[in-house]
DNA sequence: GCCAATGTTTAGGCGAACCGAAACCCCCTG
DNA sequence: CAGGGGGTTTCGGTTCGCCTAAACATTGGC
């Protein structure tokens, strides 16, 4: 369908990301905050994206992706996560350093290069933060997960995913050896128990960035 | 000094490229043609680049880079050529496929990623077309060369560099096994003799794209 | 059931990068 | 040395993506 600009792709990606782990649609206000821009700018772009058939929007209502919009969004997410994986596996980046670089490159690489990277990496299914990498057809493996902050004390599980929004949290977790695949048990909202039995205090907000198996 | 936009970087790069192998400064008209834009657009950007101290320009005169401008230009060229080298060496691209991809990525990668790629490749000094890769300080190895079209019949030399502007020429040369390092002798403007002794007809314009040792 | 807070949209504007048309300058030709 | 033609610049205009300020719609508290 219609081509998309880097700015439009970031809108679609952010709308998609909001429903990736929680199903309620995003509002213009939240979208503006996430993108770091003024609400009026969102209104404007939303008008274009709706006219191009990528989102559905009734005035003063929430924003939902059309099938075409979801396809575009997952394509951008696929690029972002493959690039992050490539930076960590091939070029010595740590998982707290890759997000900003991927944010730019996701709009710059060709389909040809994307598929070359994918093949080079052996078609990975998750990025360094545990986020699933959508397939080229837009399909995404989805695993039931619970946010650590929402898990009851005593809940034990495996780390599925850590949000890459705050590099500080990523660094503190890496220092503790915690990452996707780590086993841990919830003690309270700010403390977890590691497999060795030791208690580990979490950085502020870290509980809101870690997803565990149910 | 001042930051540069992708568009400005392409102006600087193109001004630099014009003098890389021939020393006469470029004119606005030629620059507009090379960039595929209208002359009036060049006037406008030239004003900004001159105000920012990257080029020297007297009205109705040619365009020359200041030291700061040359530094920026070589930095972009370095990115471009390292990316081309990486695409060929690591990701299975052929030398006729890399230019357009590099044209975009040269404006998108961070310094961090640039240096990681450089290290990953072992600090190469030439790209797949034989173009020298400027060092991080802007210095460039320069080898005396002669354009095949300008070489007298009978001149024998090694291919130093092939312009990547026309992918068709690159493909036809690759089919004939000709690339940087190949030995050949000039028969006439459209024919060369290969080491095995056989005559090889050149594609139209290929003689204007191949540089030989003196 | 009214009204103010909150969220959304409209209106007007800005900088970047481009365009075509028209004015202008330079210099070569006759 | 007077034109005239080709290159250059100026001028007004466009699109994109953002902004602020002000108008406006929705909704929930009283
Ligand atoms: Fe990321
Ligand atoms: Fe992005
Ligand atoms: Fe190139
Ligand atoms: Fe470029």
mmCIF file with all atom_site columns, C-alpha atoms in Angstrom, chain A residues 86-87 90-93 97 101 104-105 108-110 112-113 116-117 120, chain B residues 86-87 90-93 97 101 104-105 108-110 112-113 116-117 120:
data_model
loop_
_atom_site.group_PDB
_atom_site.id
_atom_site.type_symbol
_atom_site.label_atom_id
_atom_site.label_alt_id
_atom_site.label_comp_id
_atom_site.label_asym_id
_atom_site.label_entity_id
_atom_site.label_seq_id
_atom_site.pdbx_PDB_ins_code
_atom_site.Cartn_x
_atom_site.Cartn_y
_atom_site.Cartn_z
_atom_site.occupancy
_atom_site.B_iso_or_equiv
_atom_site.pdbx_formal_charge
_atom_site.auth_seq_id
_atom_site.auth_comp_id
_atom_site.auth_asym_id
_atom_site.auth_atom_id
_atom_site.pdbx_PDB_model_num
ATOM 1  C CA . UNK A 1 86  ? 22.861 -8.329  15.411 1.00 0.00 ? 86  UNK A CA 1
ATOM 2  C CA . UNK A 1 87  ? 24.575 -5.540  17.352 1.00 0.00 ? 87  UNK A CA 1
ATOM 3  C CA . UNK A 1 90  ? 28.226 -9.637  16.083 1.00 0.00 ? 90  UNK A CA 1
ATOM 4  C CA . UNK A 1 91  ? 29.548 -6.286  17.179 1.00 0.00 ? 91  UNK A CA 1
ATOM 5  C CA . UNK A 1 92  ? 30.124 -6.434  20.878 1.00 0.00 ? 92  UNK A CA 1
ATOM 6  C CA . UNK A 1 93  ? 27.285 -4.194  22.041 1.00 0.00 ? 93  UNK A CA 1
ATOM 7  C CA . UNK A 1 97  ? 23.462 0.070   24.324 1.00 0.00 ? 97  UNK A CA 1
ATOM 8  C CA . UNK A 1 101 ? 21.157 2.650   17.447 1.00 0.00 ? 101 UNK A CA 1
ATOM 9  C CA . UNK A 1 104 ? 17.659 4.936   13.751 1.00 0.00 ? 104 UNK A CA 1
ATOM 10 C CA . UNK A 1 105 ? 18.689 1.927   11.684 1.00 0.00 ? 105 UNK A CA 1
ATOM 11 C CA . UNK A 1 108 ? 17.395 2.978   7.119  1.00 0.00 ? 108 UNK A CA 1
ATOM 12 C CA . UNK A 1 109 ? 18.099 -0.619  6.134  1.00 0.00 ? 109 UNK A CA 1
ATOM 13 C CA . UNK A 1 110 ? 16.635 -2.160  2.977  1.00 0.00 ? 110 UNK A CA 1
ATOM 14 C CA . UNK A 1 112 ? 17.518 -6.977  1.240  1.00 0.00 ? 112 UNK A CA 1
ATOM 15 C CA . UNK A 1 113 ? 19.834 -6.131  4.113  1.00 0.00 ? 113 UNK A CA 1
ATOM 16 C CA . UNK A 1 116 ? 20.680 -10.896 4.990  1.00 0.00 ? 116 UNK A CA 1
ATOM 17 C CA . UNK A 1 117 ? 21.088 -10.045 8.673  1.00 0.00 ? 117 UNK A CA 1
ATOM 18 C CA . UNK A 1 120 ? 23.376 -14.358 9.049  1.00 0.00 ? 120 UNK A CA 1
ATOM 19 C CA . UNK B 2 86  ? 31.149 -4.721  5.339  1.00 0.00 ? 86  UNK B CA 1
ATOM 20 C CA . UNK B 2 87  ? 28.200 -5.556  3.083  1.00 0.00 ? 87  UNK B CA 1
ATOM 21 C CA . UNK B 2 90  ? 30.053 -10.139 5.781  1.00 0.00 ? 90  UNK B CA 1
ATOM 22 C CA . UNK B 2 91  ? 26.661 -10.231 4.153  1.00 0.00 ? 91  UNK B CA 1
ATOM 23 C CA . UNK B 2 92  ? 27.063 -11.649 0.695  1.00 0.00 ? 92  UNK B CA 1
ATOM 24 C CA . UNK B 2 93  ? 26.487 -8.498  -1.330 1.00 0.00 ? 93  UNK B CA 1
ATOM 25 C CA . UNK B 2 97  ? 24.699 -3.896  -5.048 1.00 0.00 ? 97  UNK B CA 1
ATOM 26 C CA . UNK B 2 101 ? 22.460 0.749   0.641  1.00 0.00 ? 101 UNK B CA 1
ATOM 27 C CA . UNK B 2 104 ? 21.444 5.626   3.186  1.00 0.00 ? 104 UNK B CA 1
ATOM 28 C CA . UNK B 2 105 ? 23.374 3.958   6.008  1.00 0.00 ? 105 UNK B CA 1
ATOM 29 C CA . UNK B 2 108 ? 22.355 6.567   9.979  1.00 0.00 ? 108 UNK B CA 1
ATOM 30 C CA . UNK B 2 109 ? 25.113 4.741   11.848 1.00 0.00 ? 109 UNK B CA 1
ATOM 31 C CA . UNK B 2 110 ? 26.659 6.120   15.025 1.00 0.00 ? 110 UNK B CA 1
ATOM 32 C CA . UNK B 2 112 ? 30.290 3.778   17.925 1.00 0.00 ? 112 UNK B CA 1
ATOM 33 C CA . UNK B 2 113 ? 28.928 1.426   15.290 1.00 0.00 ? 113 UNK B CA 1
ATOM 34 C CA . UNK B 2 116 ? 32.917 -1.427  15.654 1.00 0.00 ? 116 UNK B CA 1
ATOM 35 C CA . UNK B 2 117 ? 32.499 -2.279  11.965 1.00 0.00 ? 117 UNK B CA 1
ATOM 36 C CA . UNK B 2 120 ? 35.376 -6.135  12.913 1.00 0.00 ? 120 UNK B CA 1
#
